[in-house]
PDB file of C-alpha atoms in Angstrom:
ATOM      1  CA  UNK A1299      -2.056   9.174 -11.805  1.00  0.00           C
ATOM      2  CA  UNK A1300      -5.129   7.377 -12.791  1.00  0.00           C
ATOM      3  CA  UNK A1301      -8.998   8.012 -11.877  1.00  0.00           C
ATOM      4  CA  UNK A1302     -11.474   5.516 -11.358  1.00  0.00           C
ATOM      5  CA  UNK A1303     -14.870   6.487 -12.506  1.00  0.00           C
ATOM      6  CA  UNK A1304     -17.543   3.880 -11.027  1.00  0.00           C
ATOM      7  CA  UNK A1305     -21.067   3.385 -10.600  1.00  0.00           C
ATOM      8  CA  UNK A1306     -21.973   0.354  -8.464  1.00  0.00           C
ATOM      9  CA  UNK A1307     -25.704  -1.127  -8.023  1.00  0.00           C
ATOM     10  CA  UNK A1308     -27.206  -4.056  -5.729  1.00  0.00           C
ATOM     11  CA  UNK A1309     -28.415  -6.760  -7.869  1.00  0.00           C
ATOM     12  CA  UNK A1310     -31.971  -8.030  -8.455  1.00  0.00           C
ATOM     13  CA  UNK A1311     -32.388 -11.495  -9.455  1.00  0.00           C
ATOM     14  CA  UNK A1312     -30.802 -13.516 -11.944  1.00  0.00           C
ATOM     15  CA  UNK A1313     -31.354 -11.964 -15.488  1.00  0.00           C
ATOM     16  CA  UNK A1314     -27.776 -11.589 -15.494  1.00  0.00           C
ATOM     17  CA  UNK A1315     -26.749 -14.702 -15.817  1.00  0.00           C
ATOM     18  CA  UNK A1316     -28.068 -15.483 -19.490  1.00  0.00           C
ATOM     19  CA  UNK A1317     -25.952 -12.711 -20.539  1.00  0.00           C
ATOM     20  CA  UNK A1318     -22.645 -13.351 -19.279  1.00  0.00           C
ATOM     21  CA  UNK A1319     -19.118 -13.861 -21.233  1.00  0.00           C
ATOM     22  CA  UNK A1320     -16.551 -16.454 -20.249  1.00  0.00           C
ATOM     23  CA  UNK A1321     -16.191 -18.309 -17.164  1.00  0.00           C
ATOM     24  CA  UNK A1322     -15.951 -16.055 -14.014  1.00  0.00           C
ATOM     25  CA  UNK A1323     -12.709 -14.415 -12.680  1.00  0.00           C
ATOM     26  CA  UNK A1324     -11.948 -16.080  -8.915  1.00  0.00           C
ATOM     27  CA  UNK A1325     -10.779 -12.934  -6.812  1.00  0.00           C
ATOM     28  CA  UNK A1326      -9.591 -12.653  -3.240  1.00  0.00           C
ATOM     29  CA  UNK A1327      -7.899  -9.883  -1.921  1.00  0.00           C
ATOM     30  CA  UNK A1328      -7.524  -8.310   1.363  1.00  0.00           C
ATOM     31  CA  UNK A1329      -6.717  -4.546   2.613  1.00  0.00           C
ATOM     32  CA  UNK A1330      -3.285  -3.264   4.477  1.00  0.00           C
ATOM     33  CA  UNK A1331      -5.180  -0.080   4.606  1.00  0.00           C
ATOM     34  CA  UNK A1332      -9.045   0.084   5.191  1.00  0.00           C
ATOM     35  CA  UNK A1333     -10.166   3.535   6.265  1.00  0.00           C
ATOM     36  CA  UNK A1334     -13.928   3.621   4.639  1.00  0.00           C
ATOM     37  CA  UNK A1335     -14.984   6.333   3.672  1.00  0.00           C
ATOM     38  CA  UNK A1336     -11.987   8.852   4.444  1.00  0.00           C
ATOM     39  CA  UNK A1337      -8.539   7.954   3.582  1.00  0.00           C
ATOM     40  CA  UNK A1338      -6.505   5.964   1.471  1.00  0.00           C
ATOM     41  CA  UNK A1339      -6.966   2.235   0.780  1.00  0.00           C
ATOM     42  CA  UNK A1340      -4.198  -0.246   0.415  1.00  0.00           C
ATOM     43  CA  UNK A1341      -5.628  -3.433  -1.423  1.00  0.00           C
ATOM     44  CA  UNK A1342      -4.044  -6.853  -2.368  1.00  0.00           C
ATOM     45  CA  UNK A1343      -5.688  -8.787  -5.141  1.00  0.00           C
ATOM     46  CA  UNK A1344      -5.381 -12.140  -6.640  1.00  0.00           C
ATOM     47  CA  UNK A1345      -7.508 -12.327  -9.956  1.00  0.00           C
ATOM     48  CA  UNK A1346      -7.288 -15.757 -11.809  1.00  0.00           C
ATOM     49  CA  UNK A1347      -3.356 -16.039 -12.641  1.00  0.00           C
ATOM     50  CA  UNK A1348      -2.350 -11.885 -11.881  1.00  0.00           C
ATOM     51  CA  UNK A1349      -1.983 -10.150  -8.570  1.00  0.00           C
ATOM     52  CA  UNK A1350      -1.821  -6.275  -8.246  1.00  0.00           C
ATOM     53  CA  UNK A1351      -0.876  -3.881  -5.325  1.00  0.00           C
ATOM     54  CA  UNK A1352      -4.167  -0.730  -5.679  1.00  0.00           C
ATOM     55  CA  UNK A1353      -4.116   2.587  -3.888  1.00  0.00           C
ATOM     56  CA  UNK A1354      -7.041   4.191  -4.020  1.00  0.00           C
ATOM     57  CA  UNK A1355      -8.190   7.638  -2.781  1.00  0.00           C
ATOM     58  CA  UNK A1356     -10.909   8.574  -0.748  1.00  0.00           C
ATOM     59  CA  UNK A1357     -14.944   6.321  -2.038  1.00  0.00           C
ATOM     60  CA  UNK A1358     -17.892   7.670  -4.483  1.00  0.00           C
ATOM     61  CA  UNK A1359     -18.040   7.840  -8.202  1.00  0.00           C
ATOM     62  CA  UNK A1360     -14.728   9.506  -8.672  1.00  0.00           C
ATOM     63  CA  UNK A1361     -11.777   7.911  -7.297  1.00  0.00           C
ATOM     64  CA  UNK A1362      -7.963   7.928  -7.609  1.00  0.00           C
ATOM     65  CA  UNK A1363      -6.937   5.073  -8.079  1.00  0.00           C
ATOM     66  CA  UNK A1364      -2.935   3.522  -8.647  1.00  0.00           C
ATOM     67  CA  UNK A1365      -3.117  -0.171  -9.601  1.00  0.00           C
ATOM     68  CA  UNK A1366       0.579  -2.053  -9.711  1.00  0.00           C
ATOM     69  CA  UNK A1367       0.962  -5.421 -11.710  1.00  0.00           C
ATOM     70  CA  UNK A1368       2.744  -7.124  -8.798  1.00  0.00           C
ATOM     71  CA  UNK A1369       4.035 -11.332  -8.735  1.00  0.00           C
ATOM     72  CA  UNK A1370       1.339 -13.879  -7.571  1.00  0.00           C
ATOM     73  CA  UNK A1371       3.983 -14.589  -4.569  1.00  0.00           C
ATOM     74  CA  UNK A1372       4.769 -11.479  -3.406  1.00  0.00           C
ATOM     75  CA  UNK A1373       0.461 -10.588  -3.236  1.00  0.00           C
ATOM     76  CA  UNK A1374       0.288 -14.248  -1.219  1.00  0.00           C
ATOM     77  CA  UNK A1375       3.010 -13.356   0.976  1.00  0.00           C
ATOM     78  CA  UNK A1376       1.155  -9.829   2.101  1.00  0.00           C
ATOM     79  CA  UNK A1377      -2.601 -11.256   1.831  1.00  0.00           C
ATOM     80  CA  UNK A1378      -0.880 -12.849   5.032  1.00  0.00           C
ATOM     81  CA  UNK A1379      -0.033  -9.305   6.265  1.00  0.00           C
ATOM     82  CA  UNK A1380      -3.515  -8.293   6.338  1.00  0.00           C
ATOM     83  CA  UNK A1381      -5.599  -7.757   9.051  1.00  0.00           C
ATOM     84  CA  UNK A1382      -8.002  -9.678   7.948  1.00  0.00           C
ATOM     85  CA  UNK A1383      -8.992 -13.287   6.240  1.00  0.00           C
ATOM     86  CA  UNK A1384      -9.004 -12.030   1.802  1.00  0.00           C
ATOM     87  CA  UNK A1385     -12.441 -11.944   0.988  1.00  0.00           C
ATOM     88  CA  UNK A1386     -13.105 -14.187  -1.912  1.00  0.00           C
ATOM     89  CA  UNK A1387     -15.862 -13.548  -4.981  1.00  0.00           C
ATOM     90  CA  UNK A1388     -16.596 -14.689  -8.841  1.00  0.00           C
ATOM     91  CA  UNK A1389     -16.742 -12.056 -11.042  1.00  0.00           C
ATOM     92  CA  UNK A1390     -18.500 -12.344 -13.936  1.00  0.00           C
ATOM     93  CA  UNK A1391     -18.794 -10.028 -17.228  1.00  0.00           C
ATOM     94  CA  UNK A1392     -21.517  -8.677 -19.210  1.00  0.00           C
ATOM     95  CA  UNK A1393     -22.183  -6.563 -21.873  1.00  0.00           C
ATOM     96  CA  UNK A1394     -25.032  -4.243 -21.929  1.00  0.00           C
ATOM     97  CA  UNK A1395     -25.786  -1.792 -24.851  1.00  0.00           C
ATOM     98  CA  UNK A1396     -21.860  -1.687 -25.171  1.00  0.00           C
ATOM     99  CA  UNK A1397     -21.120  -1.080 -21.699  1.00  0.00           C
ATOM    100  CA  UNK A1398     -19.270  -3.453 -19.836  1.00  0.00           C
ATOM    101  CA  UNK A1399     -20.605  -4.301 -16.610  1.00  0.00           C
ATOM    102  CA  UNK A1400     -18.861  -6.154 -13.569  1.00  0.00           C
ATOM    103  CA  UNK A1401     -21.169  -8.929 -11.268  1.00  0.00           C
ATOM    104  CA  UNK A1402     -19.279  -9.971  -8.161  1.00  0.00           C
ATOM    105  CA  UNK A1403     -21.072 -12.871  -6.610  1.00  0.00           C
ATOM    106  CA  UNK A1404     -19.145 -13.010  -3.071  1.00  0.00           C
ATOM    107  CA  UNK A1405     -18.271 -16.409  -1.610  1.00  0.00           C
ATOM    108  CA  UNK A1406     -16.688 -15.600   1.706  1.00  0.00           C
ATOM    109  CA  UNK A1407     -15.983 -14.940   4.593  1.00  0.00           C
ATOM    110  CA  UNK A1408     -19.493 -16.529   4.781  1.00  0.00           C
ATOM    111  CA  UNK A1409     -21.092 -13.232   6.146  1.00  0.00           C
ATOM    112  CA  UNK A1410     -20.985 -12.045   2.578  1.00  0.00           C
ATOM    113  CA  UNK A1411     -21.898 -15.194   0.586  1.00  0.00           C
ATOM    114  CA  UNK A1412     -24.715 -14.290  -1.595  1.00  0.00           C
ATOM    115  CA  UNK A1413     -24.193 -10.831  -1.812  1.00  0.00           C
ATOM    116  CA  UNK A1414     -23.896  -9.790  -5.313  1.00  0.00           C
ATOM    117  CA  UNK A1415     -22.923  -6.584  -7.182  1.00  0.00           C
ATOM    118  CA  UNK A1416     -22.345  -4.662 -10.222  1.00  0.00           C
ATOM    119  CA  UNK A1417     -20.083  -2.226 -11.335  1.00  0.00           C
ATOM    120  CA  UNK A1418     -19.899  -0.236 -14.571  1.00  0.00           C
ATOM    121  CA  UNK A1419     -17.025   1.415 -15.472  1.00  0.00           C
ATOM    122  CA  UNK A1420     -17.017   5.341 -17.107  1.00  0.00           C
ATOM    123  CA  UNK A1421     -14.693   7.478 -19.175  1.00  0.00           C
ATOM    124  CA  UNK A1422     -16.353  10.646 -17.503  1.00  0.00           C
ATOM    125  CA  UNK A1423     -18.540  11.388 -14.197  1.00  0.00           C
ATOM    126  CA  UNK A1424     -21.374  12.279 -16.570  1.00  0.00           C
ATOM    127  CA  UNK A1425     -21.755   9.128 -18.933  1.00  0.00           C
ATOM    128  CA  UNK A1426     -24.518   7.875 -18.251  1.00  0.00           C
ATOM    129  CA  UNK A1427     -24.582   4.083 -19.460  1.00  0.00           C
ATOM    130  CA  UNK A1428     -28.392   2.820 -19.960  1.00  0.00           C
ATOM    131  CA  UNK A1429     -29.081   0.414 -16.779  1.00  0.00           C
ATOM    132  CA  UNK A1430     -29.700  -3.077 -17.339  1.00  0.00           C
ATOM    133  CA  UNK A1431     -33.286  -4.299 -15.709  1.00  0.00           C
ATOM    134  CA  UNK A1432     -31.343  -6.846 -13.557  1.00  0.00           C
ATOM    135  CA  UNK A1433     -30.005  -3.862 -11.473  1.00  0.00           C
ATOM    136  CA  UNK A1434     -31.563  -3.378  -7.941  1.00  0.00           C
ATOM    137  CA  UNK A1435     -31.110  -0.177  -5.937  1.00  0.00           C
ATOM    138  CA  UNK A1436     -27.597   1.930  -6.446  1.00  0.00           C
ATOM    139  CA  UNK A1437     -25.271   2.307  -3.808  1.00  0.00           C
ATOM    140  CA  UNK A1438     -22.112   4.209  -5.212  1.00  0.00           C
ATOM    141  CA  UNK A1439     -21.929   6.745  -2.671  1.00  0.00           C
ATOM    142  CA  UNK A1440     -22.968   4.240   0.223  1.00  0.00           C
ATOM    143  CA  UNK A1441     -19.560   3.722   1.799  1.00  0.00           C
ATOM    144  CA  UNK A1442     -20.793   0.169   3.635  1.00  0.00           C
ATOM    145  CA  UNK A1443     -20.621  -1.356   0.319  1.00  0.00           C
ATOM    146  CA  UNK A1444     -17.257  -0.173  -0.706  1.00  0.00           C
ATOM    147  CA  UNK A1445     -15.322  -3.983  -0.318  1.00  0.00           C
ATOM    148  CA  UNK A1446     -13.006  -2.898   1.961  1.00  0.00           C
ATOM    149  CA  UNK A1447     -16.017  -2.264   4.454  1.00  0.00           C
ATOM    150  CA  UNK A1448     -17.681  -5.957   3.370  1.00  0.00           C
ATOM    151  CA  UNK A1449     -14.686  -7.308   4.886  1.00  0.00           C
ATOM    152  CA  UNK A1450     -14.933  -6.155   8.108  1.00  0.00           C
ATOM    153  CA  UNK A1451     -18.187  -4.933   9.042  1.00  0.00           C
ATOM    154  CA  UNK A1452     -20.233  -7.927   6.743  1.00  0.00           C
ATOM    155  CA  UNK A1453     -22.937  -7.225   4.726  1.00  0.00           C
ATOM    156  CA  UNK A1454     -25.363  -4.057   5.428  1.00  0.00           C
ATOM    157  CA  UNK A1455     -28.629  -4.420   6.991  1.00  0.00           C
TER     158      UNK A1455
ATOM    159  CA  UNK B 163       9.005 -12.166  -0.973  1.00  0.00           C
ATOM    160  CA  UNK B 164      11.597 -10.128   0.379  1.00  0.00           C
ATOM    161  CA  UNK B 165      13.423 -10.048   3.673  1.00  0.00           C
ATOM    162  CA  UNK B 166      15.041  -6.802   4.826  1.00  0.00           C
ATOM    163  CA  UNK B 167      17.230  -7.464   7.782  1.00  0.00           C
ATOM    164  CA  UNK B 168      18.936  -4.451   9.157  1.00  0.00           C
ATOM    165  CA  UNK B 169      20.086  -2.851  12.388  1.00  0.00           C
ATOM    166  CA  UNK B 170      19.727   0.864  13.183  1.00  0.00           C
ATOM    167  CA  UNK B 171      21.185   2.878  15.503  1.00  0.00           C
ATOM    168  CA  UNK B 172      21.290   6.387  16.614  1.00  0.00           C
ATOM    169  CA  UNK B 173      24.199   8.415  15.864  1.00  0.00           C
ATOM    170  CA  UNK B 174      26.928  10.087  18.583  1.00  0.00           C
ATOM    171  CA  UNK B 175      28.955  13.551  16.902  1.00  0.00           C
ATOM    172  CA  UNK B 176      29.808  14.084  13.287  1.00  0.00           C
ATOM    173  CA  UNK B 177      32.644  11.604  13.008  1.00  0.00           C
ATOM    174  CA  UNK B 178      31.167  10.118   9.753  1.00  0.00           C
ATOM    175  CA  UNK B 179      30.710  13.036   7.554  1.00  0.00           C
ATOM    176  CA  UNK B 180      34.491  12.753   6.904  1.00  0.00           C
ATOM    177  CA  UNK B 181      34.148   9.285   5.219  1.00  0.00           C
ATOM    178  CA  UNK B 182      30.638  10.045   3.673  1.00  0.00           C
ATOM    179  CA  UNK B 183      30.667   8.604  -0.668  1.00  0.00           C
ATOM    180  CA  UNK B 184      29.141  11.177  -3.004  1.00  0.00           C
ATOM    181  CA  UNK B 185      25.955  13.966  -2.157  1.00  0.00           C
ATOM    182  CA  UNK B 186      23.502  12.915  -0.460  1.00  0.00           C
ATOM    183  CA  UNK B 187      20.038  11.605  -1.812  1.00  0.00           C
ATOM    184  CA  UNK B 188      17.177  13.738  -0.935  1.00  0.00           C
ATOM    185  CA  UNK B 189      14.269  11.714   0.461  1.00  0.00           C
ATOM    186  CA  UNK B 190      10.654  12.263   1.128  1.00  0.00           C
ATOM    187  CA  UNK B 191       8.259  10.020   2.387  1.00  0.00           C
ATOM    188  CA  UNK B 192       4.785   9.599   3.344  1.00  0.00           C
ATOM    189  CA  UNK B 193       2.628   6.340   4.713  1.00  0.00           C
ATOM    190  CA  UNK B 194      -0.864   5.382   3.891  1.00  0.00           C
ATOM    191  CA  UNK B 195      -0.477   2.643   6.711  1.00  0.00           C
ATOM    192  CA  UNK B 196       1.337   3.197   9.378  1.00  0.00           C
ATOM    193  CA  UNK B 197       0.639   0.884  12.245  1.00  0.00           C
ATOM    194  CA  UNK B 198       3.641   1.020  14.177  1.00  0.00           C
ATOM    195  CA  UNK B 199       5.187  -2.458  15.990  1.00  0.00           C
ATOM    196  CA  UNK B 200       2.498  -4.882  14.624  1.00  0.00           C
ATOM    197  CA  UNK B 201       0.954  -5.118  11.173  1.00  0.00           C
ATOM    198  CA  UNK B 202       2.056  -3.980   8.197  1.00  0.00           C
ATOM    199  CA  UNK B 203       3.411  -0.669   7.233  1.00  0.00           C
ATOM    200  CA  UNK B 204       2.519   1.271   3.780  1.00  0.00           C
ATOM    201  CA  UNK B 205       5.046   3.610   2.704  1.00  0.00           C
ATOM    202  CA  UNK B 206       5.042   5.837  -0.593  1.00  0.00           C
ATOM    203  CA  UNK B 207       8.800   7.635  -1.459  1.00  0.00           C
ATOM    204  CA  UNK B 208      10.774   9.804  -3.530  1.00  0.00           C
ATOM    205  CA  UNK B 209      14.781   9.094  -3.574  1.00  0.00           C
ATOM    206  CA  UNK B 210      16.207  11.496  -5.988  1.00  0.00           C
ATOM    207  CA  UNK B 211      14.439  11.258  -8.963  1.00  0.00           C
ATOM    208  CA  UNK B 212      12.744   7.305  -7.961  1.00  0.00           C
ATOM    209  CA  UNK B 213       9.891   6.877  -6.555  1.00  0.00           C
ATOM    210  CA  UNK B 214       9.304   3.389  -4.706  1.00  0.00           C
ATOM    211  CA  UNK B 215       5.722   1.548  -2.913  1.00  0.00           C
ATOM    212  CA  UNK B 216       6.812  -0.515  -0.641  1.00  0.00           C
ATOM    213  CA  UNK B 217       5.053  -3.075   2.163  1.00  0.00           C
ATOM    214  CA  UNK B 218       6.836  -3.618   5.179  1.00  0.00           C
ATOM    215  CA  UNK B 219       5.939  -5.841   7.642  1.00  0.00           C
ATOM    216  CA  UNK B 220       5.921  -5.447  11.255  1.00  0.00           C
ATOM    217  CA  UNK B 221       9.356  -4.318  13.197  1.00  0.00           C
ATOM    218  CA  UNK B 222      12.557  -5.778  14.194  1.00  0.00           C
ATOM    219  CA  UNK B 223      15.672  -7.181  12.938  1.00  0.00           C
ATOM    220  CA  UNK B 224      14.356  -9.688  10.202  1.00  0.00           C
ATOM    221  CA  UNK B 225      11.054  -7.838   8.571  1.00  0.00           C
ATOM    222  CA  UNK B 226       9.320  -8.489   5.427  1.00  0.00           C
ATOM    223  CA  UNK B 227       9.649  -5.815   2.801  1.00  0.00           C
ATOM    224  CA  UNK B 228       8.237  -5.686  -0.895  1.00  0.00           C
ATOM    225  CA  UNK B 229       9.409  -2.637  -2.722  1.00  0.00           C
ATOM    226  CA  UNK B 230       8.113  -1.479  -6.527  1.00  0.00           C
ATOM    227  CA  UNK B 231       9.425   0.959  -8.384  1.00  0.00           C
ATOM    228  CA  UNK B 232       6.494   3.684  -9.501  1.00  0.00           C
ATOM    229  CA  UNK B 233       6.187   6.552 -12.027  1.00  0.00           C
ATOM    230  CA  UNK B 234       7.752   9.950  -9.332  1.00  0.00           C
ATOM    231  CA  UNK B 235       3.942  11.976 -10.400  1.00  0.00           C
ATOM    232  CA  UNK B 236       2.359   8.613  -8.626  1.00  0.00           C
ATOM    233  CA  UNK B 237       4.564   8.950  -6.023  1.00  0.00           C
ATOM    234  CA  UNK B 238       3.561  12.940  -5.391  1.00  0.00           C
ATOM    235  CA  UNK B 239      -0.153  11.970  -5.534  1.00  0.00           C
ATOM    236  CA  UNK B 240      -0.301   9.209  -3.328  1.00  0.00           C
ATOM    237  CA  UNK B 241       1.654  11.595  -1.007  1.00  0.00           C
ATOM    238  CA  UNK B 242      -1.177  13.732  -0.847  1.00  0.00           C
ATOM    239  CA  UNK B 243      -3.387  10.695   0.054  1.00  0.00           C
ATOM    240  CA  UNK B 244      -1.209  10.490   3.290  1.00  0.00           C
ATOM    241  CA  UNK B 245      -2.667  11.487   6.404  1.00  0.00           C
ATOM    242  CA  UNK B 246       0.096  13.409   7.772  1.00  0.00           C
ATOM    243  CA  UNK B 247       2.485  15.432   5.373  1.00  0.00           C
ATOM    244  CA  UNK B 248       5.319  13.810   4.233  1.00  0.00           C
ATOM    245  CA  UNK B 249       9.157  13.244   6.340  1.00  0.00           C
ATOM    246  CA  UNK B 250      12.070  14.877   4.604  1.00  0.00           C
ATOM    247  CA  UNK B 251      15.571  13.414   5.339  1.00  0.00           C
ATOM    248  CA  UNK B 252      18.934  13.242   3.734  1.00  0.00           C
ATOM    249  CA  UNK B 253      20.459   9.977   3.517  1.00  0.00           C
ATOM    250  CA  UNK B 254      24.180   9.838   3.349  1.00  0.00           C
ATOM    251  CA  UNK B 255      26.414   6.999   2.559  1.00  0.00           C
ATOM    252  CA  UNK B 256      29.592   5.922   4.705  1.00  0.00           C
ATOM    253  CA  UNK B 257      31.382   2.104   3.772  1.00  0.00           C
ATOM    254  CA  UNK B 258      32.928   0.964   6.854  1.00  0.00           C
ATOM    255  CA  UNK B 259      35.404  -2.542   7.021  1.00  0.00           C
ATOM    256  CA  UNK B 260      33.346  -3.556   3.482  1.00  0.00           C
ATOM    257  CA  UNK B 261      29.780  -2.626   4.771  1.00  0.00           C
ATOM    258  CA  UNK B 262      27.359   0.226   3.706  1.00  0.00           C
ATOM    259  CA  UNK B 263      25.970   2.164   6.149  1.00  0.00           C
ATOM    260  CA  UNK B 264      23.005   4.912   5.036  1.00  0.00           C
ATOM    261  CA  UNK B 265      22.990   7.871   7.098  1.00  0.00           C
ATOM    262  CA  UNK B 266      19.684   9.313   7.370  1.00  0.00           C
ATOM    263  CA  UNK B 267      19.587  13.401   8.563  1.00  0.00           C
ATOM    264  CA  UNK B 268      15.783  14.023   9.265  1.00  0.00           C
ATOM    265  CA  UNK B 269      14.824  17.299   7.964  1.00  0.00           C
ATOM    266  CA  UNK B 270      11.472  17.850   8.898  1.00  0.00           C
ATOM    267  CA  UNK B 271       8.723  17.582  10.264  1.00  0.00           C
ATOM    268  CA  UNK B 272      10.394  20.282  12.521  1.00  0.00           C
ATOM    269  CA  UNK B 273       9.776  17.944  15.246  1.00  0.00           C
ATOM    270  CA  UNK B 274      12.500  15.516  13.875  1.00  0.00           C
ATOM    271  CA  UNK B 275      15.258  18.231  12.207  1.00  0.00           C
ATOM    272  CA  UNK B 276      18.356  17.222  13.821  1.00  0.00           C
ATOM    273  CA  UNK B 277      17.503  13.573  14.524  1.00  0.00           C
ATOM    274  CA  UNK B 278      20.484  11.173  12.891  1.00  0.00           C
ATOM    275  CA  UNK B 279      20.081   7.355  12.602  1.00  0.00           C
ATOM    276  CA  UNK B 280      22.335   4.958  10.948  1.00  0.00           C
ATOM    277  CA  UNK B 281      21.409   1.731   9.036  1.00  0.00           C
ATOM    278  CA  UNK B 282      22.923  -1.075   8.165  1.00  0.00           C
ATOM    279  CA  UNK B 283      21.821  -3.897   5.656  1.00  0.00           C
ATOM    280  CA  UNK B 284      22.528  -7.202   6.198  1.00  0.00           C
ATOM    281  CA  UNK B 285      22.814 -10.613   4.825  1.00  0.00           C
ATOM    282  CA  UNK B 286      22.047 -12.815   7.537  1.00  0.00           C
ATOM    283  CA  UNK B 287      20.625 -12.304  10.801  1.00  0.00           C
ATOM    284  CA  UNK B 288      23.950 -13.002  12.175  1.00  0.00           C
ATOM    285  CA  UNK B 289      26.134 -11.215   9.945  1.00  0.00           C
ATOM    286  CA  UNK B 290      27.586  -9.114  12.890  1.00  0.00           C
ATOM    287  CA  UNK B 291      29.442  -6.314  10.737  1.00  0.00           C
ATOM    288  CA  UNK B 292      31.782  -4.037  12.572  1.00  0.00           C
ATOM    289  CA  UNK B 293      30.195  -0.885  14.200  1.00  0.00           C
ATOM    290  CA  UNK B 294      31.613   2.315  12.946  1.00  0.00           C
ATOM    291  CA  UNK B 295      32.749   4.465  16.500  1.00  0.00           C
ATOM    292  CA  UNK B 296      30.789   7.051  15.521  1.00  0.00           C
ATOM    293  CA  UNK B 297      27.145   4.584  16.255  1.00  0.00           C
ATOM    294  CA  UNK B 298      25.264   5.497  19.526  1.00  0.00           C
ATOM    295  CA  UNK B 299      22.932   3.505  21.215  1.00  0.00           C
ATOM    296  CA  UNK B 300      21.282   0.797  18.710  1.00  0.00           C
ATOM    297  CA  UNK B 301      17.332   1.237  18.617  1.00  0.00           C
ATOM    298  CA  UNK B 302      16.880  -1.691  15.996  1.00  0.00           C
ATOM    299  CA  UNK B 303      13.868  -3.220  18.163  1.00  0.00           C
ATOM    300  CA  UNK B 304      13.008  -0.009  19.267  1.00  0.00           C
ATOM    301  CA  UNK B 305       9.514   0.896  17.668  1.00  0.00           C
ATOM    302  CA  UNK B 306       9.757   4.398  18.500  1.00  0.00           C
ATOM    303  CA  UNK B 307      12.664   4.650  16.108  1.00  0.00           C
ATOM    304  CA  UNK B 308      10.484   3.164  13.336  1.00  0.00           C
ATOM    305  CA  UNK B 309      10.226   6.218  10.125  1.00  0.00           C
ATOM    306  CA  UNK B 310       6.309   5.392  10.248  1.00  0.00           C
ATOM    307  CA  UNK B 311       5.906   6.072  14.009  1.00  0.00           C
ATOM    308  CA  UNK B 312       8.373   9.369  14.081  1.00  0.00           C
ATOM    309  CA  UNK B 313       6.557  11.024  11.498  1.00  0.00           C
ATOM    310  CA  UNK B 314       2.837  10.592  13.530  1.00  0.00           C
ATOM    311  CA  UNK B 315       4.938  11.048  17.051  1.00  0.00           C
ATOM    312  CA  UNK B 316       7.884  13.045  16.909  1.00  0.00           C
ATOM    313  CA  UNK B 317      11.682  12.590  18.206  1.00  0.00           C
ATOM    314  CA  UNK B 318      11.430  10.125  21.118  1.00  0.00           C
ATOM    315  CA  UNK B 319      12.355  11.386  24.705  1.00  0.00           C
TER     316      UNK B 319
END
């Protein structure tokens, strides 16, 4: 059983990018379940050299979540199973008062290209991590920017 | 990449429980995508004391099928992530002229107790093992028959 415990924030400008670690992560993954909001989701994901098989529960700050190491074949083989194209973005890392922070920049399918986001990861609901000034407006419990609703519904207003 | 290629057919009288190997295995399952004929199928299980993910893809004779084996208290919780409650059958085995047939006796929802299919696993699309006299009428392309769609639509006719 594991828990996911998320915050996730538009992004304002480019401060961000002085600050970053490494060379970016290329991900694409697609979704054999997608319900939004409600329901389970059923993601594929291809991150640099390593695939994995998630379930997560139901969206928001707390989340189950089951992630399986799975072969790079096998997650090719059902990205092709999906119902639609993998969505593909560059994630990036940064560290921010000792918090590490996620920035997605997403490449396609082209109605997201630009979008970017960041994530923060939490031991507990109540954490509080101090916010970098790059961040824009939060939108953790705003279900049309969970990914698996990017992918089909494109990006929100 | 897997293949699972396997016929399935309903079962006529109790001839086979005379030939069945060992107790049965107790099996619940649950699906967190369950599309029926076309796209792919999600399916969280318990078999004895295993628990399996696996991805199916859509229906028929030849389908592709990635299975993992998962920790059984990830296998309970992602059962509560399903959106109807979980199928309960007991799968016998019976070896007939060399080949292993599994024997499933659907337990519940109470709209299935009763039902009886037979499987078969197969090599080769064209394998053509002998059928046991006890098979009724074969329902391997019949989508009706598939676990994912009884347990969201009850016994067929």
């Amino acid at each position: 059983m594991g828990i996911e415990i998320e915050r996730k924030f538009l992004v304002a400008g480019d401060g961000w990018r002085g600050a970053t670690e490494g060379p970016p992560v290329p991900i694409r993954q697609g979704y054999l379940a997608a319900p939004g909001a409600a329901g389970a989701t059923v993601r594929i994901r291809r991150a640099g050299a390593e695939a994995f098989l998630t379930v997560k529960g139901p969206g928001g700050l707390v989340r189950a979540e089951f992630e399986y190491p799975i072969p790079p074949q096998d997650a090719e083989a059902m990205l092709a199973l999906c119902t639609t194209p993998p969505l593909a973005k560059a994630r990036w890392s940064v560290t921010h008062q000792g918090h590490l922070w996620t920035i997605d920049v997403f490449e396609s399918p082209t109605s997201l290209a630009g979008l970017v986001l960041a994530e923060v990861e939490m031991e507990a609901a109540d954490a509080d991590p101090p916010l970098p000034p790059w961040l824009g407006r939060e939108v953790t419990d705003d279900p049309a920017y969970a990914n698996a609703r990017l992918i089909s519904h494109g990006r929100p207003g």
